[in-house]
C-alpha cells in the first residue's frame, strides 16, 4: 500500500477542528463611528488561532501536522480589505483615539444604508500547516482557510452648535 503523507496530514488537520477567527473586536454590540479608528483583534486558542498539532497513521506510517494562523484578511463591508499578520492588539481606553499599531480600519461612511444598518464583516484566517512523517522522513506544507462573520454598526457623531 502506497501512503500519501500529505493526505494523512490533511486527516490530522480534520481532527484539529480548526475554526474561523474568534473575533473579539469589532463587536456586533459595539459603538463605532465614522472617522474613529477601529481596532481589530481576535481571541487566540488552539482551534481559532493555533498552534495546534495532531497525528494520523495508516499502514504503519504516522504523520504529525502543526497548524497556526499566518494572517487574517478582513473584508470590512465597505469595500475595504485589511490584512493583519498577527492577532491584533486589544484596545484599552489609554490608547484614546490612536490607530491600532497592528490591525485596524477607519470607516468613512455610516452603515445606515446597509441591510439591518450594519456592515457585514468577514475575517478569513489563512492557516499554515507544516507536516512531517514521524521518524524523520518527508516534510511538507500546505494552507487551509477558515472564515468568521460579524455585523458592525457604524454611526455618525453630530456636532450641535
XYZ file of C-alpha atoms in Angstrom:
161
model
C 0.000 0.000 0.000
C 1.343 3.396 -1.026
C 0.662 6.006 1.692
C 0.309 9.687 0.734
C 1.776 11.578 3.721
C 0.129 14.881 2.766
C -3.281 13.174 2.715
C -2.524 11.789 6.188
C -1.590 15.326 7.296
C -4.934 16.595 5.986
C -6.699 13.896 8.024
C -4.757 15.076 11.091
C -5.897 18.661 10.392
C -9.524 17.471 10.229
C -9.107 16.173 13.800
C -7.959 19.621 14.977
C -11.430 21.103 14.336
C -9.958 24.405 13.159
C -12.389 27.336 13.057
C -12.502 30.840 11.697
C -11.114 33.670 13.807
C -12.714 34.171 17.228
C -13.462 37.867 16.676
C -13.032 39.946 19.839
C -13.357 43.297 18.028
C -15.246 44.614 16.199
C -18.204 43.527 18.334
C -21.728 43.415 16.954
C -22.928 45.283 20.063
C -20.056 47.796 19.900
C -20.444 51.521 19.254
C -18.320 52.693 16.371
C -18.353 55.983 14.491
C -17.196 57.374 11.166
C -13.657 58.724 11.290
C -12.640 56.999 14.525
C -10.023 54.249 14.273
C -11.467 50.782 14.871
C -9.128 48.283 16.493
C -9.499 44.705 15.284
C -8.267 41.688 17.207
C -9.081 38.044 17.799
C -9.020 35.744 20.811
C -6.322 33.082 20.488
C -6.990 29.400 21.127
C -5.631 26.198 19.562
C -8.721 25.835 17.329
C -9.148 29.502 16.344
C -5.525 30.694 16.036
C -3.078 27.897 16.864
C -0.670 26.416 17.202
C -2.490 23.118 17.079
C -0.992 19.667 16.417
C -2.409 16.253 15.623
C -1.232 12.983 14.068
C -2.709 10.394 11.746
C -1.494 6.861 10.991
C -2.071 4.500 8.080
C -0.227 1.269 7.221
C 2.454 1.939 9.826
C 3.161 5.491 8.604
C 2.473 8.285 11.101
C 2.355 11.932 10.083
C 2.233 14.819 12.561
C 0.781 18.137 11.410
C 1.038 21.510 13.165
C -1.252 24.365 12.146
C -1.098 28.051 13.035
C -2.653 31.185 11.594
C -0.313 33.015 9.226
C -2.535 36.055 8.609
C -6.136 37.241 8.724
C -7.829 39.033 5.829
C -10.683 41.285 6.927
C -13.385 42.271 4.408
C -14.829 45.329 6.130
C -18.171 45.534 4.303
C -17.447 48.990 2.860
C -15.262 47.679 0.028
C -12.061 47.805 2.103
C -9.758 44.846 2.747
C -7.311 44.797 5.657
C -4.625 42.110 6.086
C -3.292 41.593 9.607
C -0.200 39.470 10.208
C -0.998 38.733 13.842
C -3.947 38.511 16.213
C -4.194 42.298 16.573
C -3.804 44.429 19.679
C -6.573 44.646 22.281
C -7.839 48.205 22.723
C -7.851 49.889 26.108
C -9.044 53.394 26.965
C -5.456 54.569 27.489
C -4.982 54.426 23.698
C -7.678 57.111 23.286
C -8.155 57.912 19.587
C -4.913 56.366 18.297
C -4.908 53.936 15.392
C -4.136 50.314 16.210
C -0.417 49.578 15.874
C -1.154 46.128 14.421
C -4.649 45.773 12.934
C -7.270 48.441 12.328
C -9.598 50.271 9.985
C -11.315 53.654 9.852
C -14.754 53.817 8.251
C -15.541 56.891 6.146
C -19.306 56.270 5.778
C -22.038 55.213 8.179
C -23.657 51.819 7.863
C -27.147 53.395 7.802
C -27.795 52.332 4.193
C -26.668 48.745 4.797
C -29.002 45.838 5.490
C -30.016 45.993 9.172
C -27.936 49.196 9.436
C -24.681 47.239 9.827
C -21.663 46.460 7.692
C -21.113 42.727 7.091
C -17.541 41.952 8.183
C -15.766 38.716 7.229
C -12.478 37.640 8.820
C -10.669 34.890 6.892
C -7.757 33.165 8.602
C -5.090 31.543 6.453
C -3.599 28.640 8.402
C -0.129 27.347 7.561
C 0.151 23.608 8.148
C 3.621 22.056 8.479
C 3.734 18.256 8.456
C 6.341 15.570 8.793
C 6.495 11.810 8.676
C 7.472 10.630 12.158
C 10.893 9.018 12.345
C 12.446 11.688 10.149
C 11.023 11.225 6.689
C 9.305 13.556 4.331
C 8.099 17.011 5.295
C 5.737 19.418 3.641
C 3.480 22.403 3.992
C 0.044 23.490 2.813
C -2.528 26.128 3.735
C -6.120 25.989 4.908
C -8.611 28.846 5.295
C -11.450 29.346 7.761
C -13.860 32.295 7.964
C -15.957 34.049 10.610
C -18.601 36.726 10.147
C -19.767 39.740 12.154
C -22.220 42.609 11.667
C -20.864 46.035 12.648
C -22.908 49.222 13.130
C -21.096 52.447 12.198
C -22.754 55.657 13.335
C -22.026 59.310 12.894
C -21.305 61.940 15.503
C -23.385 65.095 15.069
C -21.966 68.352 16.346
C -24.583 70.616 17.902
C -23.819 74.340 17.926
